[in-house]
mmCIF file of C-alpha atoms in Angstrom:
data_model
loop_
_atom_site.group_PDB
_atom_site.id
_atom_site.type_symbol
_atom_site.label_atom_id
_atom_site.label_comp_id
_atom_site.label_asym_id
_atom_site.label_seq_id
_atom_site.Cartn_x
_atom_site.Cartn_y
_atom_site.Cartn_z
ATOM 1 C CA MET A 160 120.322 -62.194 -136.081
ATOM 2 C CA SER A 161 123.447 -60.980 -137.800
ATOM 3 C CA GLY A 162 124.537 -57.348 -137.549
ATOM 4 C CA LEU A 163 124.218 -56.931 -141.293
ATOM 5 C CA ARG A 164 120.695 -58.274 -141.256
ATOM 6 C CA ILE A 165 119.760 -55.976 -138.438
ATOM 7 C CA GLY A 166 121.290 -53.057 -140.317
ATOM 8 C CA MET A 167 119.251 -53.992 -143.361
ATOM 9 C CA LEU A 168 115.988 -54.295 -141.310
ATOM 10 C CA PHE A 169 116.740 -50.943 -139.678
ATOM 11 C CA SER A 170 117.484 -49.367 -143.029
ATOM 12 C CA MET A 171 114.074 -50.526 -144.361
ATOM 13 C CA VAL A 172 112.455 -48.942 -141.349
ATOM 14 C CA ILE A 173 114.314 -45.698 -141.491
ATOM 15 C CA GLY A 174 115.058 -45.410 -145.156
ATOM 16 C CA MET A 175 118.782 -44.918 -144.707
ATOM 17 C CA PRO A 176 121.714 -46.764 -146.238
ATOM 18 C CA VAL A 177 122.824 -49.859 -144.355
ATOM 19 C CA MET A 178 126.223 -48.220 -143.554
ATOM 20 C CA ALA A 179 124.588 -45.148 -142.001
ATOM 21 C CA GLN A 180 124.385 -46.931 -138.585
ATOM 22 C CA ASP A 181 127.412 -47.799 -136.527
ATOM 23 C CA ILE A 182 126.444 -50.685 -134.317
ATOM 24 C CA SER A 183 129.723 -50.751 -132.574
ATOM 25 C CA GLU A 184 129.390 -47.105 -131.654
ATOM 26 C CA GLY A 185 125.821 -47.849 -130.491
ATOM 27 C CA GLU A 186 127.160 -50.511 -128.139
ATOM 28 C CA ARG A 187 129.999 -48.271 -126.896
ATOM 29 C CA LEU A 188 127.381 -45.577 -126.142
ATOM 30 C CA TYR A 189 125.242 -48.039 -124.341
ATOM 31 C CA GLN A 190 128.101 -49.320 -122.203
ATOM 32 C CA HIS A 191 129.198 -45.795 -121.383
ATOM 33 C CA ARG A 192 125.784 -44.130 -120.746
ATOM 34 C CA CYS A 193 123.115 -46.812 -120.076
ATOM 35 C CA ALA A 194 124.744 -49.967 -118.522
ATOM 36 C CA ALA A 195 124.861 -48.569 -114.993
ATOM 37 C CA CYS A 196 121.063 -48.808 -114.765
ATOM 38 C CA HIS A 197 120.099 -51.304 -117.464
ATOM 39 C CA GLY A 198 123.011 -53.634 -116.927
ATOM 40 C CA LEU A 199 125.973 -54.855 -119.027
ATOM 41 C CA ASP A 200 123.645 -57.370 -120.762
ATOM 42 C CA ALA A 201 120.858 -54.755 -121.101
ATOM 43 C CA ASP A 202 118.722 -57.053 -118.879
ATOM 44 C CA GLY A 203 117.680 -54.288 -116.427
ATOM 45 C CA ALA A 204 120.054 -55.483 -113.660
ATOM 46 C CA GLY A 205 122.633 -52.743 -113.618
ATOM 47 C CA PRO A 206 124.461 -51.848 -110.430
ATOM 48 C CA MET A 207 122.278 -48.730 -109.897
ATOM 49 C CA SER A 208 119.018 -50.631 -110.322
ATOM 50 C CA PRO A 209 118.611 -51.429 -106.501
ATOM 51 C CA VAL A 210 118.471 -47.765 -105.614
ATOM 52 C CA LEU A 211 115.837 -46.833 -108.320
ATOM 53 C CA LEU A 212 112.164 -46.591 -107.345
ATOM 54 C CA LEU A 213 111.168 -47.973 -110.738
ATOM 55 C CA GLN A 214 113.341 -50.787 -112.015
ATOM 56 C CA PRO A 215 115.084 -50.309 -115.384
ATOM 57 C CA THR A 216 113.548 -52.112 -118.340
ATOM 58 C CA ASP A 217 114.984 -55.280 -119.777
ATOM 59 C CA LEU A 218 116.034 -53.833 -123.087
ATOM 60 C CA THR A 219 116.497 -57.271 -124.671
ATOM 61 C CA GLN A 220 112.749 -57.815 -124.473
ATOM 62 C CA LEU A 221 111.436 -54.546 -126.099
ATOM 63 C CA GLN A 222 110.361 -56.211 -129.404
ATOM 64 C CA ARG A 223 108.810 -59.255 -127.739
ATOM 65 C CA LYS A 224 106.764 -57.053 -125.318
ATOM 66 C CA ASN A 225 105.561 -55.012 -128.277
ATOM 67 C CA GLY A 226 103.845 -57.701 -130.376
ATOM 68 C CA ASP A 227 107.163 -58.733 -131.974
ATOM 69 C CA GLU A 228 107.693 -55.299 -133.471
ATOM 70 C CA PHE A 229 110.536 -53.110 -132.294
ATOM 71 C CA PRO A 230 108.983 -49.892 -130.762
ATOM 72 C CA LEU A 231 111.340 -47.563 -132.680
ATOM 73 C CA GLU A 232 109.498 -44.282 -131.996
ATOM 74 C CA ARG A 233 108.950 -44.987 -128.282
ATOM 75 C CA VAL A 234 112.614 -46.004 -127.819
ATOM 76 C CA ILE A 235 113.970 -42.868 -129.554
ATOM 77 C CA TRP A 236 111.647 -40.636 -127.603
ATOM 78 C CA ARG A 237 112.434 -42.259 -124.318
ATOM 79 C CA ILE A 238 116.190 -41.747 -124.900
ATOM 80 C CA ASP A 239 115.942 -38.124 -126.022
ATOM 81 C CA GLY A 240 113.357 -37.172 -123.334
ATOM 82 C CA ARG A 241 110.288 -36.596 -125.515
ATOM 83 C CA ASP A 242 108.627 -39.545 -123.629
ATOM 84 C CA PRO A 243 109.748 -38.940 -120.089
ATOM 85 C CA LEU A 244 109.930 -41.768 -117.545
ATOM 86 C CA ILE A 245 109.882 -41.130 -113.888
ATOM 87 C CA SER A 246 112.619 -43.198 -112.153
ATOM 88 C CA HIS A 247 114.226 -42.543 -108.796
ATOM 89 C CA GLY A 248 111.934 -39.532 -108.252
ATOM 90 C CA SER A 249 113.104 -37.770 -111.429
ATOM 91 C CA PRO A 250 112.989 -38.308 -115.265
ATOM 92 C CA MET A 251 115.212 -40.914 -116.772
ATOM 93 C CA PRO A 252 118.456 -39.085 -117.395
ATOM 94 C CA VAL A 253 117.988 -37.097 -120.595
ATOM 95 C CA TYR A 254 121.270 -37.327 -122.364
ATOM 96 C CA GLY A 255 120.703 -34.479 -124.751
ATOM 97 C CA ASP A 256 124.344 -33.345 -124.555
ATOM 98 C CA PHE A 257 125.730 -36.782 -124.687
ATOM 99 C CA PHE A 258 123.615 -37.857 -127.692
ATOM 100 C CA GLU A 259 123.838 -34.613 -129.638
ATOM 101 C CA GLY A 260 125.244 -35.035 -133.122
ATOM 102 C CA ARG A 261 124.427 -34.712 -136.737
ATOM 103 C CA GLY A 262 120.675 -34.568 -137.095
ATOM 104 C CA VAL A 263 118.997 -37.321 -139.008
ATOM 105 C CA THR A 264 115.443 -38.239 -139.949
ATOM 106 C CA VAL A 265 114.355 -41.789 -139.451
ATOM 107 C CA LYS A 266 110.956 -43.318 -140.393
ATOM 108 C CA ASN A 267 108.737 -45.205 -137.977
ATOM 109 C CA GLN A 268 106.892 -48.357 -138.948
ATOM 110 C CA SER A 269 104.124 -46.307 -140.636
ATOM 111 C CA GLY A 270 106.601 -44.175 -142.598
ATOM 112 C CA GLN A 271 106.291 -41.019 -140.437
ATOM 113 C CA PRO A 272 109.568 -39.140 -140.044
ATOM 114 C CA ILE A 273 111.185 -38.841 -136.651
ATOM 115 C CA MET A 274 113.913 -36.299 -136.106
ATOM 116 C CA THR A 275 116.809 -37.566 -133.953
ATOM 117 C CA SER A 276 120.616 -37.586 -133.867
ATOM 118 C CA GLN A 277 123.124 -40.036 -135.343
ATOM 119 C CA PRO A 278 124.307 -41.209 -131.929
ATOM 120 C CA ILE A 279 120.731 -42.171 -130.994
ATOM 121 C CA VAL A 280 120.325 -43.995 -134.360
ATOM 122 C CA ASP A 281 123.636 -45.948 -133.585
ATOM 123 C CA LEU A 282 122.377 -46.746 -130.056
ATOM 124 C CA VAL A 283 118.897 -47.858 -131.273
ATOM 125 C CA THR A 284 120.498 -49.981 -133.979
ATOM 126 C CA TRP A 285 122.516 -51.778 -131.339
ATOM 127 C CA LEU A 286 119.363 -52.146 -129.153
ATOM 128 C CA GLN A 287 117.564 -53.752 -132.155
ATOM 129 C CA SER A 288 120.493 -56.239 -132.524
ATOM 130 C CA ILE A 289 120.152 -57.600 -128.997
ATOM 131 C CA GLN A 290 116.387 -58.349 -129.121
ATOM 132 C CA GLN A 291 115.581 -61.917 -127.981
#
């Protein structure tokens, strides 16, 4: 799926202009903050995965494993810590400081608003673009 089409789909979900997301910034954030556990290809096989008690999720399969609908709210909440995940004996690293930024409101599939930050919107936009 093209980046523009992903942006347009995401815009319909969150009600923001297409250009409000920066997919390249999302990929940069992923490579810098997430790839060590989730892998360079987001397949869950990062270099840190062998030492984790719970194996990282294959992030390319989020939509497929959720009835072919991207789990927007769950992904945002998992990243920002509102939906904690125990891994390696402690919560998934909550990157509050790393993902702080301009506050934005996105809408979930049912139209309910979700408060988050622009960096998380960028990261989630990139995650949507890599779904298989």
